[in-house]
Tab-separated table of N, CA and C in Angstrom:
chain	number	residue	atom	x	y	z
T	268	PRO	N	-17.174	-2.397	17.353
T	268	PRO	CA	-15.805	-1.942	17.119
T	268	PRO	C	-15.049	-2.870	16.177
T	269	VAL	N	-14.080	-2.323	15.508
T	269	VAL	CA	-13.292	-3.077	14.535
T	269	VAL	C	-12.609	-4.270	15.203
T	270	ALA	N	-12.114	-4.087	16.421
T	270	ALA	CA	-11.414	-5.179	17.109
T	270	ALA	C	-12.328	-6.390	17.282
T	271	GLU	N	-13.590	-6.152	17.610
T	271	GLU	CA	-14.537	-7.261	17.768
T	271	GLU	C	-14.843	-7.922	16.435
T	272	GLN	N	-14.955	-7.138	15.377
T	272	GLN	CA	-15.213	-7.699	14.056
T	272	GLN	C	-14.046	-8.573	13.609
T	273	VAL	N	-12.827	-8.110	13.859
T	273	VAL	CA	-11.649	-8.894	13.480
T	273	VAL	C	-11.579	-10.165	14.320
T	274	ALA	N	-11.882	-10.064	15.601
T	274	ALA	CA	-11.862	-11.258	16.456
T	274	ALA	C	-12.852	-12.302	15.950
T	275	ARG	N	-14.061	-11.860	15.569
T	275	ARG	CA	-15.061	-12.803	15.037
T	275	ARG	C	-14.586	-13.408	13.720
T	276	CYS	N	-14.007	-12.597	12.875
T	276	CYS	CA	-13.502	-13.078	11.585
T	276	CYS	C	-12.427	-14.143	11.790
T	277	LEU	N	-11.475	-13.860	12.663
T	277	LEU	CA	-10.386	-14.809	12.889
T	277	LEU	C	-10.879	-16.079	13.573
T	278	ALA	N	-11.873	-15.940	14.442
T	278	ALA	CA	-12.435	-17.132	15.087
T	278	ALA	C	-13.134	-18.022	14.066
T	279	ALA	N	-13.765	-17.407	13.085
T	279	ALA	CA	-14.516	-18.169	12.088
T	279	ALA	C	-13.620	-18.796	11.024
T	280	ARG	N	-12.575	-18.091	10.626
T	280	ARG	CA	-11.796	-18.583	9.495
T	280	ARG	C	-10.382	-19.005	9.845
T	281	GLY	N	-9.895	-18.654	11.007
T	281	GLY	CA	-8.531	-19.026	11.373
T	281	GLY	C	-7.518	-18.106	10.737
T	282	ARG	N	-6.859	-18.596	9.696
T	282	ARG	CA	-5.815	-17.818	9.038
T	282	ARG	C	-6.244	-17.433	7.628
T	283	PHE	N	-5.540	-16.472	7.075
T	283	PHE	CA	-5.813	-16.032	5.715
T	283	PHE	C	-5.011	-16.867	4.733
T	284	ARG	N	-5.480	-16.881	3.481
T	284	ARG	CA	-4.777	-17.607	2.412
T	284	ARG	C	-3.869	-16.643	1.658
T	285	ALA	N	-2.983	-17.183	0.862
T	285	ALA	CA	-1.972	-16.383	0.155
T	285	ALA	C	-2.577	-15.319	-0.762
T	286	GLY	N	-3.721	-15.568	-1.357
T	286	GLY	CA	-4.302	-14.616	-2.293
T	286	GLY	C	-5.307	-13.651	-1.690
T	287	ASP	N	-5.519	-13.731	-0.383
T	287	ASP	CA	-6.517	-12.876	0.258
T	287	ASP	C	-6.070	-11.412	0.290
T	288	VAL	N	-7.043	-10.539	0.163
T	288	VAL	CA	-6.827	-9.103	0.312
T	288	VAL	C	-7.725	-8.634	1.452
T	289	VAL	N	-7.145	-7.924	2.405
T	289	VAL	CA	-7.890	-7.440	3.563
T	289	VAL	C	-7.879	-5.915	3.543
T	290	VAL	N	-9.058	-5.327	3.649
T	290	VAL	CA	-9.188	-3.873	3.722
T	290	VAL	C	-9.748	-3.531	5.094
T	291	VAL	N	-9.050	-2.658	5.810
T	291	VAL	CA	-9.454	-2.273	7.156
T	291	VAL	C	-9.828	-0.800	7.140
T	292	ASN	N	-11.034	-0.516	7.599
T	292	ASN	CA	-11.508	0.867	7.664
T	292	ASN	C	-12.121	1.051	9.044
T	293	GLY	N	-11.584	1.959	9.804
T	293	GLY	CA	-12.123	2.177	11.141
T	293	GLY	C	-11.389	3.288	11.851
T	294	GLY	N	-11.841	3.559	13.042
T	294	GLY	CA	-11.193	4.567	13.863
T	294	GLY	C	-11.881	5.913	13.856
T	295	GLY	N	-12.743	6.170	12.887
T	295	GLY	CA	-13.411	7.465	12.800
T	295	GLY	C	-14.281	7.759	14.009
T	296	ASN	N	-15.061	6.778	14.444
T	296	ASN	CA	-15.910	6.992	15.617
T	296	ASN	C	-15.075	7.215	16.869
T	297	ASP	N	-13.965	6.493	16.994
T	297	ASP	CA	-13.096	6.688	18.157
T	297	ASP	C	-12.490	8.088	18.146
T	298	ALA	N	-12.107	8.550	16.966
T	298	ALA	CA	-11.537	9.899	16.865
T	298	ALA	C	-12.573	10.958	17.211
T	299	LEU	N	-13.802	10.780	16.724
T	299	LEU	CA	-14.855	11.740	17.050
T	299	LEU	C	-15.160	11.745	18.542
T	300	LEU	N	-15.223	10.583	19.131
T	300	LEU	CA	-15.502	10.483	20.557
T	300	LEU	C	-14.419	11.191	21.364
T	301	SER	N	-13.164	10.998	20.981
T	301	SER	CA	-12.089	11.646	21.731
T	301	SER	C	-12.082	13.152	21.497
T	302	ALA	N	-12.469	13.589	20.297
T	302	ALA	CA	-12.470	15.021	19.998
T	302	ALA	C	-13.569	15.748	20.754
T	303	PHE	N	-14.711	15.110	20.915
T	303	PHE	CA	-15.841	15.772	21.557
T	303	PHE	C	-16.066	15.310	22.990
T	304	GLY	N	-15.184	14.478	23.481
T	304	GLY	CA	-15.333	13.983	24.844
T	304	GLY	C	-14.756	14.905	25.894
T	305	GLY	N	-14.215	16.054	25.490
T	305	GLY	CA	-13.690	17.018	26.440
T	305	GLY	C	-12.275	16.735	26.898
T	306	ALA	N	-11.596	15.785	26.289
T	306	ALA	CA	-10.234	15.465	26.702
T	306	ALA	C	-9.269	16.545	26.224
T	307	ASP	N	-8.249	16.779	27.009
T	307	ASP	CA	-7.208	17.744	26.646
T	307	ASP	C	-6.364	17.141	25.526
T	308	PRO	N	-6.339	17.764	24.331
T	308	PRO	CA	-5.598	17.173	23.216
T	308	PRO	C	-4.096	17.083	23.448
T	309	ASP	N	-3.576	17.843	24.420
T	309	ASP	CA	-2.135	17.801	24.701
T	309	ASP	C	-1.779	16.837	25.830
T	310	ALA	N	-2.788	16.216	26.409
T	310	ALA	CA	-2.532	15.279	27.502
T	310	ALA	C	-1.805	14.042	26.982
T	311	PRO	N	-0.858	13.531	27.758
T	311	PRO	CA	-0.096	12.360	27.282
T	311	PRO	C	-0.944	11.099	27.160
T	312	ASP	N	-2.074	11.063	27.832
T	312	ASP	CA	-2.940	9.877	27.770
T	312	ASP	C	-4.255	10.190	27.056
T	313	HIS	N	-4.169	11.009	26.024
T	313	HIS	CA	-5.360	11.418	25.269
T	313	HIS	C	-6.027	10.191	24.663
T	314	PRO	N	-7.366	10.134	24.665
T	314	PRO	CA	-8.077	8.973	24.115
T	314	PRO	C	-7.752	8.683	22.646
T	315	ALA	N	-7.416	9.697	21.875
T	315	ALA	CA	-7.068	9.457	20.466
T	315	ALA	C	-5.806	8.620	20.351
T	316	ASP	N	-4.869	8.812	21.285
T	316	ASP	CA	-3.648	8.000	21.270
T	316	ASP	C	-3.979	6.533	21.530
T	317	ALA	N	-4.867	6.298	22.482
T	317	ALA	CA	-5.276	4.923	22.779
T	317	ALA	C	-6.029	4.321	21.598
T	318	ALA	N	-6.884	5.111	20.962
T	318	ALA	CA	-7.633	4.621	19.801
T	318	ALA	C	-6.677	4.249	18.670
T	319	ALA	N	-5.665	5.076	18.450
T	319	ALA	CA	-4.684	4.784	17.395
T	319	ALA	C	-3.905	3.508	17.719
T	320	ALA	N	-3.521	3.351	18.969
T	320	ALA	CA	-2.784	2.147	19.373
T	320	ALA	C	-3.664	0.904	19.219
T	321	ASP	N	-4.933	1.014	19.594
T	321	ASP	CA	-5.860	-0.115	19.437
T	321	ASP	C	-6.024	-0.491	17.970
T	322	PHE	N	-6.112	0.515	17.110
T	322	PHE	CA	-6.272	0.250	15.677
T	322	PHE	C	-5.016	-0.413	15.116
T	323	ALA	N	-3.851	0.042	15.563
T	323	ALA	CA	-2.589	-0.587	15.130
T	323	ALA	C	-2.547	-2.049	15.577
T	324	ASP	N	-3.057	-2.339	16.776
T	324	ASP	CA	-3.104	-3.727	17.254
T	324	ASP	C	-4.007	-4.587	16.367
T	325	VAL	N	-5.114	-4.012	15.904
T	325	VAL	CA	-6.024	-4.737	15.011
T	325	VAL	C	-5.297	-5.123	13.725
T	326	VAL	N	-4.587	-4.174	13.149
T	326	VAL	CA	-3.849	-4.448	11.913
T	326	VAL	C	-2.773	-5.501	12.168
T	327	ALA	N	-2.097	-5.400	13.292
T	327	ALA	CA	-1.067	-6.382	13.629
T	327	ALA	C	-1.664	-7.778	13.784
T	328	ARG	N	-2.864	-7.870	14.350
T	328	ARG	CA	-3.525	-9.179	14.477
T	328	ARG	C	-3.827	-9.772	13.110
T	329	LEU	N	-4.284	-8.933	12.183
T	329	LEU	CA	-4.580	-9.414	10.833
T	329	LEU	C	-3.314	-9.909	10.142
T	330	VAL	N	-2.263	-9.133	10.219
T	330	VAL	CA	-1.000	-9.531	9.596
T	330	VAL	C	-0.465	-10.791	10.266
T	331	GLY	N	-0.584	-10.852	11.588
T	331	GLY	CA	-0.147	-12.041	12.317
T	331	GLY	C	-0.935	-13.288	11.957
T	332	ALA	N	-2.172	-13.096	11.491
T	332	ALA	CA	-3.007	-14.224	11.066
T	332	ALA	C	-2.768	-14.571	9.602
T	333	GLY	N	-1.729	-13.978	9.020
T	333	GLY	CA	-1.350	-14.348	7.668
T	333	GLY	C	-1.939	-13.506	6.561
T	334	ALA	N	-2.588	-12.391	6.876
T	334	ALA	CA	-3.163	-11.540	5.826
T	334	ALA	C	-2.017	-10.990	4.967
T	335	PRO	N	-1.881	-11.482	3.728
T	335	PRO	CA	-0.717	-11.125	2.919
T	335	PRO	C	-0.791	-9.736	2.298
T	336	HIS	N	-1.983	-9.259	2.048
T	336	HIS	CA	-2.172	-7.950	1.410
T	336	HIS	C	-3.182	-7.186	2.267
T	337	THR	N	-2.691	-6.315	3.125
T	337	THR	CA	-3.549	-5.600	4.063
T	337	THR	C	-3.503	-4.116	3.745
T	338	PHE	N	-4.661	-3.552	3.461
T	338	PHE	CA	-4.766	-2.129	3.155
T	338	PHE	C	-5.551	-1.450	4.270
T	339	VAL	N	-5.022	-0.338	4.750
T	339	VAL	CA	-5.691	0.419	5.797
T	339	VAL	C	-6.214	1.715	5.175
T	340	VAL	N	-7.520	1.898	5.252
T	340	VAL	CA	-8.146	3.095	4.714
T	340	VAL	C	-8.021	4.193	5.771
T	341	ARG	N	-7.502	5.286	5.374
T	341	ARG	CA	-7.256	6.397	6.290
T	341	ARG	C	-8.557	7.036	6.737
T	342	THR	N	-8.605	7.418	8.008
T	342	THR	CA	-9.753	8.134	8.537
T	342	THR	C	-9.753	9.543	7.937
T	343	PRO	N	-10.876	10.005	7.447
T	343	PRO	CA	-10.914	11.353	6.847
T	343	PRO	C	-10.638	12.436	7.878
T	344	ASP	N	-10.233	13.592	7.411
T	344	ASP	CA	-9.984	14.745	8.260
T	344	ASP	C	-11.295	15.139	8.926
T	345	LEU	N	-11.342	15.041	10.219
T	345	LEU	CA	-12.555	15.339	10.963
T	345	LEU	C	-12.520	16.737	11.564
T	346	GLY	N	-11.471	17.486	11.256
T	346	GLY	CA	-11.312	18.826	11.835
T	346	GLY	C	-11.948	19.810	11.017
């Protein structure tokens, strides 16, 4: 998962430098799992909502570690 990759990256390097560019691509597998896992898409605790929140936390961790230029690649339309 992306969260584990970011945790390993931050453990190895600490903080980012001023000229670093970070590209984050993820969430597609989580979206597919929630779509085909039989969850009710209208449920307030739908797995896709949790996946989106987890991905937002990953980006926040990167920015909090000083990533000055962070680009998030959008998950393609899986519908």
